[in-house]
């Protein structure tokens, strides 16, 4: 068990690093080709597309993976196949309805955008929802079977296709914004095709979906609500933030430029270092579900406690780097000091982003989807309250602060609900306190070495100072025993007798 989880996390991390590296390079390429204004226009369209995509796909792969793992643990292979078929039917039905509604209301929707070009881009991307519905159903089944490599390969293929289409169309002189939207559509199409081929090549089957629609819809609705709410939040941000900036006296182009610089350029950089946390969250859904199905409450608690502590420690490692080197990174990567300054100001967001990512995944595994939705909505309400309190004096830094407060509040509420469900200890508070304290000396060291390496070219200067600061943070964490990664996957002693296991099962029944 331990080796399989380590292997899964390692595999996913490697592919995620590759995918994020490719996506990061693509983001740099787009920012330089489109410019901050056009990137902002595209970001608005993309955020709305993700809302619609969330309606179609967000709850399905999570539920299918969780139930597939459960069915396979119970030797019910045909039920897993029937579930995949039910997911296909539900996903495609929702996708088709979504497309029809959007095309009928396109003029109404267009009036919501500060830049009208965003609607044209959205219409190009919309058919991708149908292909994504097919992909989501089969991906969930493969995920539940722990076929992580295949799923990861398909996602990398999608990134490569998007980049290739953009580069080709740009070089042929086609409209760059429309080419970028078309690349998204083709990426969805070919990733769907790749997943279908992979699923059936592994002898996957689709059984009649009798009896599966009810459990699928019942479980998927809360998750879809949570994930779609996240996408809706991003869409509202994409609509409201430019309007708030315009309200301070900026022109439409200036407002879209500010939005593209912060959300389109700087924010994606914050997600690069927490690839491993994303992989861990990806793996934990089926593994936690299996542990709960087997009545192993001690394993459930141990996985949760150590995963949260690991997420805190890992994300904190990179806070000094982004805080001190944010501006030179922005200049080097995007040729934008403003994007770099925003990155530096927002470096602290790494910790709440990481914790929220892992806790929301746990909530889904523990059948707390509705609670997760409520916690998210509370955090979102606080975010928008802060935005509108600063109406008239709003800046993108206000958005950064509001985002951090929102994520922190949602994470705290998630942890409280997880505690009520599993009675975990709060052992992760110790690494949190230690990590925060260790950030400050690492910032000073980073600053000193960056000044010392002034004679170096920009890239080498950033890489050298950043590497030393990162190594210093790792050494500090080892010295202060902030976290031991080995305990994350530590197994309970195999000698646990039958009476103890029965006791675990009784505890599980009481908590559920």
Short mmCIF file of C-alpha atoms in Angstrom, two decimals:
data_model
loop_
_atom_site.label_atom_id
_atom_site.label_comp_id
_atom_site.label_asym_id
_atom_site.label_seq_id
_atom_site.Cartn_x
_atom_site.Cartn_y
_atom_site.Cartn_z
CA UNK A 1 0.00 0.00 0.00
CA UNK A 2 2.73 2.42 1.01
CA UNK A 3 4.78 1.71 -2.10
CA UNK A 4 1.76 2.01 -4.40
CA UNK A 5 0.82 5.43 -2.98
CA UNK A 6 4.41 6.66 -3.17
CA UNK A 7 4.61 5.44 -6.77
CA UNK A 8 1.28 7.09 -7.64
CA UNK A 9 2.24 10.43 -6.09
CA UNK A 10 5.67 10.30 -7.76
CA UNK A 11 4.18 9.43 -11.17
CA UNK A 12 1.55 12.14 -10.95
CA UNK A 13 4.07 14.67 -9.69
CA UNK A 14 6.43 14.01 -12.57
CA UNK A 15 3.67 14.31 -15.14
CA UNK A 16 2.19 17.33 -13.36
CA UNK A 17 5.58 19.04 -13.35
CA UNK A 18 5.90 18.30 -17.07
CA UNK A 19 2.36 19.50 -17.76
CA UNK A 20 2.76 22.65 -15.66
CA UNK A 21 6.14 23.37 -17.23
CA UNK A 22 4.62 23.09 -20.70
CA UNK A 23 1.60 25.14 -19.61
CA UNK A 24 3.82 27.72 -17.97
CA UNK A 25 5.92 28.06 -21.13
CA UNK A 26 2.68 28.40 -23.10
CA UNK A 27 1.45 31.11 -20.75
CA UNK A 28 4.70 33.03 -21.25
CA UNK A 29 4.39 32.61 -25.01
CA UNK A 30 0.78 33.81 -25.00
CA UNK A 31 1.51 36.80 -22.78
CA UNK A 32 4.25 37.96 -25.13
CA UNK A 33 2.24 37.29 -28.29
CA UNK A 34 -1.08 38.70 -27.08
CA UNK A 35 0.04 41.40 -24.63
CA UNK A 36 -1.61 42.06 -21.28
CA UNK A 37 -4.78 43.64 -22.76
CA UNK A 38 -5.60 40.78 -25.16
CA UNK A 39 -4.56 38.27 -22.52
CA UNK A 40 -7.09 39.87 -20.18
CA UNK A 41 -9.81 39.58 -22.87
CA UNK A 42 -8.99 35.89 -23.33
CA UNK A 43 -8.83 35.30 -19.57
CA UNK A 44 -12.38 36.61 -19.17
CA UNK A 45 -13.69 34.26 -21.91
CA UNK A 46 -11.72 31.35 -20.48
CA UNK A 47 -13.07 31.87 -16.97
CA UNK A 48 -16.67 31.75 -18.25
CA UNK A 49 -15.87 28.67 -20.35
CA UNK A 50 -14.57 26.96 -17.20
CA UNK A 51 -17.88 27.72 -15.47
CA UNK A 52 -19.79 25.97 -18.25
CA UNK A 53 -17.25 23.16 -18.31
CA UNK A 54 -17.72 22.78 -14.57
CA UNK A 55 -21.46 22.25 -15.03
CA UNK A 56 -20.67 19.41 -17.41
CA UNK A 57 -17.69 17.68 -15.85
CA UNK A 58 -16.61 18.84 -12.40
CA UNK A 59 -18.51 16.41 -10.17
CA UNK A 60 -18.43 13.42 -12.49
CA UNK A 61 -14.75 12.32 -12.46
CA UNK A 62 -14.50 12.68 -8.68
CA UNK A 63 -17.62 10.64 -7.99
CA UNK A 64 -16.84 8.02 -10.65
CA UNK A 65 -13.30 7.59 -9.31
CA UNK A 66 -14.49 7.27 -5.71
CA UNK A 67 -17.30 4.82 -6.49
CA UNK A 68 -15.16 2.86 -8.96
CA UNK A 69 -12.52 2.34 -6.27
CA UNK A 70 -15.28 1.21 -3.90
CA UNK A 71 -16.85 -1.17 -6.44
CA UNK A 72 -13.51 -2.71 -7.36
CA UNK A 73 -12.66 -3.20 -3.67
CA UNK A 74 -15.98 -5.06 -3.41
CA UNK A 75 -15.30 -7.09 -6.61
CA UNK A 76 -18.19 -5.43 -8.49
CA UNK A 77 -16.56 -4.77 -11.85
CA UNK A 78 -19.83 -4.60 -13.80
CA UNK A 79 -21.14 -1.93 -11.45
CA UNK A 80 -18.03 0.16 -12.20
CA UNK A 81 -18.63 -0.26 -15.94
CA UNK A 82 -22.31 0.66 -15.57
CA UNK A 83 -21.31 3.74 -13.59
CA UNK A 84 -18.99 4.90 -16.40
CA UNK A 85 -21.85 4.50 -18.90
CA UNK A 86 -24.22 6.48 -16.68
CA UNK A 87 -21.62 9.23 -16.35
CA UNK A 88 -21.27 9.42 -20.13
CA UNK A 89 -25.00 9.82 -20.63
CA UNK A 90 -25.44 12.42 -17.88
CA UNK A 91 -22.39 14.43 -18.96
CA UNK A 92 -23.35 14.56 -22.63
CA UNK A 93 -26.96 15.51 -21.82
CA UNK A 94 -25.85 18.41 -19.63
CA UNK A 95 -23.26 19.51 -22.23
CA UNK A 96 -25.79 19.65 -25.06
CA UNK A 97 -28.30 21.62 -22.96
CA UNK A 98 -25.55 24.03 -21.90
CA UNK A 99 -24.47 24.66 -25.49
CA UNK A 100 -28.04 25.33 -26.69
CA UNK A 101 -28.78 27.74 -23.83
CA UNK A 102 -25.54 29.67 -24.35
CA UNK A 103 -26.06 30.09 -28.06
CA UNK A 104 -29.63 31.29 -27.52
CA UNK A 105 -28.54 33.79 -24.83
CA UNK A 106 -25.30 34.90 -26.47
CA UNK A 107 -26.43 38.51 -26.89
CA UNK A 108 -27.48 38.78 -23.24
CA UNK A 109 -24.22 37.23 -22.05
CA UNK A 110 -22.17 39.51 -24.27
CA UNK A 111 -23.52 42.55 -22.42
CA UNK A 112 -21.87 41.36 -19.20
CA UNK A 113 -18.32 41.63 -20.54
CA UNK A 114 -16.23 44.79 -20.45
CA UNK A 115 -14.67 43.72 -23.78
CA UNK A 116 -17.17 42.33 -26.34
CA UNK A 117 -14.49 40.18 -28.01
CA UNK A 118 -14.66 37.83 -25.03
CA UNK A 119 -18.05 36.50 -26.15
CA UNK A 120 -16.78 35.60 -29.63
CA UNK A 121 -13.94 33.61 -28.06
CA UNK A 122 -16.35 31.83 -25.72
CA UNK A 123 -18.56 30.70 -28.63
CA UNK A 124 -15.53 29.15 -30.35
CA UNK A 125 -14.60 27.14 -27.24
CA UNK A 126 -18.11 25.99 -26.27
CA UNK A 127 -18.31 22.74 -28.34
CA UNK A 128 -15.33 21.51 -26.32
CA UNK A 129 -17.77 20.89 -23.44
CA UNK A 130 -19.22 17.85 -25.26
CA UNK A 131 -15.82 16.26 -25.74
CA UNK A 132 -14.90 17.08 -22.15
CA UNK A 133 -18.05 15.29 -20.93
CA UNK A 134 -16.88 12.05 -22.55
CA UNK A 135 -13.36 12.56 -21.24
CA UNK A 136 -14.58 13.21 -17.68
CA UNK A 137 -16.59 9.98 -17.45
CA UNK A 138 -13.80 7.72 -18.73
CA UNK A 139 -11.12 9.63 -16.81
CA UNK A 140 -13.01 9.06 -13.57
CA UNK A 141 -13.13 5.31 -14.20
CA UNK A 142 -9.40 5.16 -15.02
CA UNK A 143 -8.67 7.28 -11.97
CA UNK A 144 -10.64 4.89 -9.74
CA UNK A 145 -8.62 2.01 -11.21
CA UNK A 146 -5.47 3.96 -10.27
CA UNK A 147 -4.45 4.25 -13.94
CA UNK A 148 -2.75 7.54 -13.16
CA UNK A 149 -0.10 7.31 -15.87
CA UNK A 150 -2.62 7.08 -18.71
CA UNK A 151 -4.67 10.00 -17.39
CA UNK A 152 -1.52 12.08 -16.96
CA UNK A 153 -0.28 11.29 -20.47
CA UNK A 154 -3.61 12.41 -21.95
CA UNK A 155 -3.43 15.74 -20.09
CA UNK A 156 0.12 16.34 -21.32
CA UNK A 157 -1.01 15.53 -24.87
CA UNK A 158 -3.77 18.14 -24.57
CA UNK A 159 -1.27 20.82 -23.56
CA UNK A 160 1.05 19.97 -26.44
CA UNK A 161 -1.82 20.09 -28.94
CA UNK A 162 -2.95 23.52 -27.72
CA UNK A 163 0.55 24.94 -28.03
CA UNK A 164 1.14 23.41 -31.47
CA UNK A 165 -2.14 24.80 -32.84
CA UNK A 166 -1.41 28.29 -31.50
CA UNK A 167 2.14 28.38 -32.86
CA UNK A 168 1.03 27.16 -36.30
CA UNK A 169 -1.91 29.56 -36.56
CA UNK A 170 0.11 32.50 -35.25
CA UNK A 171 2.84 31.88 -37.81
CA UNK A 172 0.23 31.62 -40.59
CA UNK A 173 -0.98 35.10 -39.67
CA UNK A 174 -4.40 34.14 -38.33
CA UNK A 175 -6.19 36.22 -35.69
CA UNK A 176 -4.30 35.46 -32.48
CA UNK A 177 -7.20 35.67 -30.04
CA UNK A 178 -9.45 33.42 -32.13
CA UNK A 179 -6.57 31.02 -32.73
CA UNK A 180 -6.03 30.71 -28.98
CA UNK A 181 -9.72 29.88 -28.45
CA UNK A 182 -9.66 27.35 -31.31
CA UNK A 183 -6.59 25.72 -29.76
CA UNK A 184 -8.59 25.13 -26.59
CA UNK A 185 -11.37 23.46 -28.59
CA UNK A 186 -8.96 21.19 -30.45
CA UNK A 187 -7.20 20.31 -27.20
CA UNK A 188 -10.51 19.17 -25.66
CA UNK A 189 -11.35 17.18 -28.80
CA UNK A 190 -8.09 15.27 -29.08
CA UNK A 191 -7.71 14.65 -25.33
CA UNK A 192 -11.19 13.07 -25.44
CA UNK A 193 -10.15 10.87 -28.37
CA UNK A 194 -6.94 9.85 -26.58
CA UNK A 195 -8.85 8.91 -23.42
CA UNK A 196 -11.39 6.84 -25.38
CA UNK A 197 -8.60 4.92 -27.11
CA UNK A 198 -6.79 4.37 -23.80
CA UNK A 199 -9.93 3.23 -21.98
CA UNK A 200 -10.92 0.58 -24.51
CA UNK A 201 -7.36 -0.55 -25.17
CA UNK A 202 -7.22 -1.49 -21.47
CA UNK A 203 -10.29 -3.69 -22.03
CA UNK A 204 -12.64 -1.15 -20.54
CA UNK A 205 -16.32 -1.87 -21.08
CA UNK A 206 -19.61 0.01 -20.79
CA UNK A 207 -22.39 -1.96 -19.13
CA UNK A 208 -26.07 -0.91 -19.05
CA UNK A 209 -26.32 1.95 -16.54
CA UNK A 210 -29.30 0.52 -14.67
CA UNK A 211 -29.30 1.54 -11.01
CA UNK A 212 -26.35 3.93 -11.32
CA UNK A 213 -28.00 7.23 -12.25
CA UNK A 214 -29.35 7.87 -8.78
CA UNK A 215 -26.11 7.42 -6.82
CA UNK A 216 -24.13 9.26 -9.51
CA UNK A 217 -26.37 12.32 -9.58
CA UNK A 218 -26.84 12.39 -5.81
CA UNK A 219 -23.08 12.36 -5.19
CA UNK A 220 -22.09 14.51 -8.18
CA UNK A 221 -24.49 17.40 -7.56
CA UNK A 222 -22.79 18.75 -4.39
CA UNK A 223 -19.32 18.37 -5.93
CA UNK A 224 -20.47 20.00 -9.14
CA UNK A 225 -21.96 22.81 -7.09
CA UNK A 226 -18.64 23.29 -5.26
CA UNK A 227 -16.47 23.15 -8.39
CA UNK A 228 -18.89 25.20 -10.47
CA UNK A 229 -19.09 27.74 -7.68
CA UNK A 230 -15.31 28.04 -7.89
CA UNK A 231 -15.54 28.62 -11.63
CA UNK A 232 -18.40 31.06 -11.17
CA UNK A 233 -16.30 32.89 -8.61
CA UNK A 234 -13.46 33.19 -11.13
CA UNK A 235 -15.89 34.40 -13.78
CA UNK A 236 -17.38 36.99 -11.46
CA UNK A 237 -13.87 38.11 -10.61
CA UNK A 238 -13.10 38.35 -14.34
CA UNK A 239 -16.19 40.53 -14.81
CA UNK A 240 -16.16 42.55 -11.60
CA UNK A 241 -12.44 43.30 -11.16
CA UNK A 242 -12.10 45.14 -14.51
CA UNK A 243 -15.30 47.07 -13.74
CA UNK A 244 -13.98 48.07 -10.32
CA UNK A 245 -10.72 49.19 -11.92
CA UNK A 246 -12.66 51.23 -14.48
CA UNK A 247 -14.55 52.77 -11.56
CA UNK A 248 -11.24 54.17 -10.26
CA UNK A 249 -10.70 56.12 -13.50
CA UNK A 250 -8.88 53.59 -15.68
CA UNK A 251 -9.87 53.09 -19.31
CA UNK A 252 -11.20 49.71 -20.52
CA UNK A 253 -7.81 48.86 -22.07
CA UNK A 254 -5.95 49.85 -18.89
CA UNK A 255 -8.33 47.82 -16.72
CA UNK A 256 -7.99 44.74 -18.93
CA UNK A 257 -4.24 45.21 -18.88
CA UNK A 258 -4.18 45.29 -15.07
CA UNK A 259 -6.39 42.20 -14.94
CA UNK A 260 -4.26 40.33 -17.49
CA UNK A 261 -1.08 41.27 -15.63
CA UNK A 262 -2.32 40.03 -12.23
CA UNK A 263 -4.68 37.13 -12.89
CA UNK A 264 -3.37 36.14 -16.33
CA UNK A 265 0.37 36.42 -15.66
CA UNK A 266 1.27 36.49 -11.97
CA UNK A 267 -1.32 34.21 -10.35
CA UNK A 268 -0.47 31.11 -12.46
CA UNK A 269 3.11 31.30 -11.18
CA UNK A 270 1.86 30.71 -7.64
CA UNK A 271 0.46 27.32 -8.64
CA UNK A 272 3.71 26.02 -10.14
CA UNK A 273 5.47 25.03 -6.85
CA UNK A 274 2.52 23.10 -5.41
CA UNK A 275 2.37 20.49 -8.17
CA UNK A 276 3.13 17.70 -5.68
CA UNK A 277 0.23 18.83 -3.48
CA UNK A 278 -2.09 18.63 -6.47
CA UNK A 279 -0.83 15.11 -7.17
CA UNK A 280 -1.35 14.11 -3.54
CA UNK A 281 -4.90 15.48 -3.62
CA UNK A 282 -5.49 13.56 -6.86
CA UNK A 283 -4.34 10.27 -5.29
CA UNK A 284 -6.05 10.75 -1.93
CA UNK A 285 -9.63 10.56 -3.20
CA UNK A 286 -9.54 6.84 -4.14
CA UNK A 287 -7.11 5.88 -1.35
CA UNK A 288 -9.18 7.55 1.38
CA UNK A 289 -12.35 6.05 -0.10
CA UNK A 290 -10.79 2.59 -0.05
CA UNK A 291 -9.57 3.03 3.54
CA UNK A 292 -13.05 4.09 4.65
CA UNK A 293 -14.65 1.18 2.77
CA UNK A 294 -12.29 -1.19 4.60
CA UNK A 295 -13.11 0.38 7.97
CA UNK A 296 -9.52 1.52 8.56
CA UNK A 297 -10.22 4.72 10.52
CA UNK A 298 -6.65 5.01 11.82
CA UNK A 299 -5.35 5.07 8.24
CA UNK A 300 -7.91 7.72 7.30
CA UNK A 301 -6.89 9.97 10.21
CA UNK A 302 -3.18 9.48 9.60
CA UNK A 303 -3.44 10.30 5.90
CA UNK A 304 -5.43 13.46 6.59
CA UNK A 305 -3.23 14.81 9.39
CA UNK A 306 0.05 14.28 7.60
CA UNK A 307 -1.19 15.40 4.18
CA UNK A 308 -2.24 18.78 5.60
CA UNK A 309 1.08 19.17 7.41
CA UNK A 310 3.00 18.20 4.30
CA UNK A 311 1.03 20.71 2.18
CA UNK A 312 1.77 23.54 4.62
CA UNK A 313 5.49 22.78 4.80
CA UNK A 314 5.95 22.33 1.06
CA UNK A 315 4.11 25.51 0.08
CA UNK A 316 5.96 27.57 2.72
CA UNK A 317 9.31 26.59 1.16
CA UNK A 318 8.62 28.84 -1.83
CA UNK A 319 7.18 31.88 -0.07
CA UNK A 320 10.62 33.54 0.49
CA UNK A 321 11.58 32.97 -3.14
CA UNK A 322 8.49 34.64 -4.60
CA UNK A 323 8.37 37.36 -1.97
CA UNK A 324 11.92 38.53 -2.57
CA UNK A 325 12.40 37.65 -6.26
CA UNK A 326 8.87 38.30 -7.54
CA UNK A 327 9.70 41.50 -9.40
CA UNK A 328 12.83 40.20 -11.20
CA UNK A 329 10.92 37.00 -12.06
CA UNK A 330 8.11 39.08 -13.58
CA UNK A 331 10.60 41.05 -15.66
CA UNK A 332 12.46 37.91 -16.77
CA UNK A 333 9.38 35.84 -17.61
CA UNK A 334 6.82 38.38 -18.81
CA UNK A 335 8.91 41.52 -19.27
CA UNK A 336 6.54 43.09 -16.75
CA UNK A 337 7.73 44.64 -13.49
CA UNK A 338 4.07 45.17 -12.51
CA UNK A 339 3.31 41.45 -12.79
CA UNK A 340 6.41 40.73 -10.71
CA UNK A 341 5.43 43.23 -8.03
CA UNK A 342 1.99 41.62 -7.79
CA UNK A 343 3.64 38.18 -7.55
CA UNK A 344 5.85 39.37 -4.70
CA UNK A 345 2.91 40.90 -2.84
CA UNK A 346 0.88 37.70 -3.27
CA UNK A 347 3.60 35.20 -2.28
CA UNK A 348 1.90 34.43 1.04
CA UNK A 349 -1.09 33.05 -0.85
CA UNK A 350 0.90 29.86 -1.49
CA UNK A 351 -0.01 28.49 1.95
CA UNK A 352 -3.82 29.02 1.84
CA UNK A 353 -3.90 27.84 -1.80
CA UNK A 354 -2.15 24.59 -0.83
CA UNK A 355 -4.24 23.93 2.28
CA UNK A 356 -7.53 24.69 0.54
CA UNK A 357 -6.56 22.35 -2.31
CA UNK A 358 -5.85 19.39 -0.05
CA UNK A 359 -8.73 19.91 2.39
CA UNK A 360 -11.36 20.28 -0.34
CA UNK A 361 -10.15 17.00 -1.84
CA UNK A 362 -10.46 15.32 1.57
CA UNK A 363 -13.97 16.68 2.02
CA UNK A 364 -15.02 14.96 -1.21
CA UNK A 365 -13.47 11.67 -0.09
CA UNK A 366 -15.29 11.86 3.26
CA UNK A 367 -18.72 12.48 1.66
CA UNK A 368 -18.75 16.06 2.94
CA UNK A 369 -19.40 17.64 -0.45
CA UNK A 370 -22.34 19.75 0.74
CA UNK A 371 -20.37 21.05 3.72
CA UNK A 372 -17.51 21.87 1.36
CA UNK A 373 -19.89 23.89 -0.81
CA UNK A 374 -21.20 25.84 2.19
CA UNK A 375 -17.67 26.60 3.39
CA UNK A 376 -16.67 27.74 -0.08
CA UNK A 377 -19.70 30.02 -0.36
CA UNK A 378 -18.93 31.59 3.01
CA UNK A 379 -15.35 32.31 1.91
CA UNK A 380 -16.57 33.69 -1.42
CA UNK A 381 -19.08 35.99 0.29
CA UNK A 382 -16.25 37.43 2.37
CA UNK A 383 -14.13 37.91 -0.76
CA UNK A 384 -16.78 39.95 -2.57
CA UNK A 385 -17.61 41.90 0.57
CA UNK A 386 -13.98 43.01 0.78
CA UNK A 387 -13.89 43.91 -2.93
CA UNK A 388 -16.91 46.17 -2.67
CA UNK A 389 -15.80 47.75 0.60
CA UNK A 390 -12.85 49.14 -1.38
CA UNK A 391 -14.96 50.26 -4.34
CA UNK A 392 -13.56 53.55 -5.61
CA UNK A 393 -10.07 52.88 -4.24
CA UNK A 394 -9.80 49.32 -5.59
CA UNK A 395 -6.48 47.89 -6.85
CA UNK A 396 -5.40 44.40 -7.89
CA UNK A 397 -3.63 44.11 -4.53
CA UNK A 398 -7.02 44.40 -2.85
CA UNK A 399 -8.05 41.36 -4.87
CA UNK A 400 -4.96 39.47 -3.68
CA UNK A 401 -5.72 40.21 -0.02
CA UNK A 402 -9.39 39.29 -0.42
CA UNK A 403 -8.45 36.01 -2.10
CA UNK A 404 -6.09 35.04 0.71
CA UNK A 405 -8.66 35.81 3.41
CA UNK A 406 -11.33 33.88 1.51
CA UNK A 407 -9.16 30.76 1.03
CA UNK A 408 -8.00 30.83 4.65
CA UNK A 409 -11.55 31.03 5.98
CA UNK A 410 -12.78 28.20 3.71
CA UNK A 411 -9.81 26.01 4.73
CA UNK A 412 -10.41 26.58 8.44
CA UNK A 413 -14.08 25.65 8.06
CA UNK A 414 -13.10 22.53 6.07
CA UNK A 415 -10.69 21.44 8.79
CA UNK A 416 -13.37 21.89 11.45
CA UNK A 417 -15.78 19.68 9.48
CA UNK A 418 -13.05 17.08 8.87
CA UNK A 419 -12.38 17.02 12.61
CA UNK A 420 -16.05 16.47 13.38
CA UNK A 421 -16.13 13.58 10.91
CA UNK A 422 -12.89 11.79 11.80
CA UNK A 423 -11.70 13.23 15.15
CA UNK A 424 -8.26 14.00 13.73
CA UNK A 425 -5.69 15.69 15.92
CA UNK A 426 -4.44 19.16 15.01
CA UNK A 427 -0.82 18.07 14.73
CA UNK A 428 -0.41 20.13 11.54
CA UNK A 429 -0.62 23.38 13.55
CA UNK A 430 2.93 22.83 14.72
CA UNK A 431 4.43 22.72 11.19
CA UNK A 432 2.29 25.73 10.30
CA UNK A 433 3.75 27.81 13.15
CA UNK A 434 7.29 26.62 12.47
CA UNK A 435 7.04 27.23 8.71
CA UNK A 436 5.81 30.79 9.19
CA UNK A 437 8.70 31.56 11.55
CA UNK A 438 11.28 30.05 9.20
CA UNK A 439 10.10 32.19 6.27
CA UNK A 440 11.60 35.40 7.67
CA UNK A 441 15.29 34.38 7.92
CA UNK A 442 15.01 32.79 4.45
CA UNK A 443 13.74 36.11 3.02
CA UNK A 444 16.73 37.95 4.48
CA UNK A 445 19.15 35.36 3.11
CA UNK A 446 17.49 35.52 -0.31
CA UNK A 447 17.79 39.32 -0.34
CA UNK A 448 21.46 39.20 0.65
CA UNK A 449 22.44 36.65 -2.00
CA UNK A 450 20.45 38.38 -4.74
CA UNK A 451 22.36 41.60 -4.02
CA UNK A 452 25.65 39.65 -3.87
CA UNK A 453 25.06 38.09 -7.30
CA UNK A 454 24.47 41.45 -9.04
CA UNK A 455 27.30 40.69 -11.49
CA UNK A 456 25.41 37.68 -12.94
CA UNK A 457 22.97 37.63 -15.90
CA UNK A 458 19.33 37.93 -14.80
CA UNK A 459 18.42 34.25 -15.11
CA UNK A 460 21.51 32.95 -13.31
CA UNK A 461 21.16 35.60 -10.63
CA UNK A 462 17.55 34.62 -9.88
CA UNK A 463 18.28 30.90 -10.12
CA UNK A 464 21.34 31.08 -7.85
CA UNK A 465 19.79 33.26 -5.14
CA UNK A 466 16.51 31.34 -5.28
CA UNK A 467 18.19 27.93 -5.09
CA UNK A 468 20.24 28.94 -2.06
CA UNK A 469 17.17 30.33 -0.29
CA UNK A 470 15.18 27.18 -1.10
CA UNK A 471 18.00 24.92 0.12
CA UNK A 472 18.25 27.03 3.27
CA UNK A 473 14.51 26.62 3.93
CA UNK A 474 14.76 22.86 3.45
CA UNK A 475 17.69 22.66 5.88
CA UNK A 476 15.83 24.77 8.42
CA UNK A 477 12.80 22.49 8.16
CA UNK A 478 15.02 19.46 8.69
CA UNK A 479 16.83 21.10 11.61
CA UNK A 480 13.58 22.07 13.34
CA UNK A 481 11.87 18.77 12.45
CA UNK A 482 9.00 20.63 10.84
CA UNK A 483 7.84 17.60 8.91
CA UNK A 484 8.98 14.10 8.07
CA UNK A 485 7.63 13.10 4.68
CA UNK A 486 7.96 9.40 5.55
CA UNK A 487 5.11 9.60 8.05
CA UNK A 488 2.77 10.82 5.33
CA UNK A 489 2.42 7.29 3.98
CA UNK A 490 3.34 5.31 7.06
CA UNK A 491 1.27 2.20 7.40
CA UNK A 492 -0.35 0.90 10.47
CA UNK A 493 1.37 -2.20 11.88
CA UNK A 494 0.28 -5.26 9.92
CA UNK A 495 -0.10 -7.13 13.20
CA UNK A 496 -3.34 -5.31 14.03
CA UNK A 497 -5.61 -8.11 15.22
CA UNK A 498 -9.15 -8.83 14.13
CA UNK A 499 -10.75 -7.30 17.21
CA UNK A 500 -8.95 -3.99 16.63
CA UNK A 501 -10.11 -3.89 13.02
CA UNK A 502 -13.68 -4.58 14.08
CA UNK A 503 -13.34 -1.76 16.59
CA UNK A 504 -12.20 0.57 13.77
CA UNK A 505 -15.26 -0.39 11.75
CA UNK A 506 -17.59 0.35 14.67
CA UNK A 507 -15.93 3.76 15.09
CA UNK A 508 -16.37 4.47 11.37
CA UNK A 509 -20.07 3.65 11.54
CA UNK A 510 -20.53 6.00 14.47
CA UNK A 511 -18.76 8.89 12.71
CA UNK A 512 -20.70 8.37 9.50
#
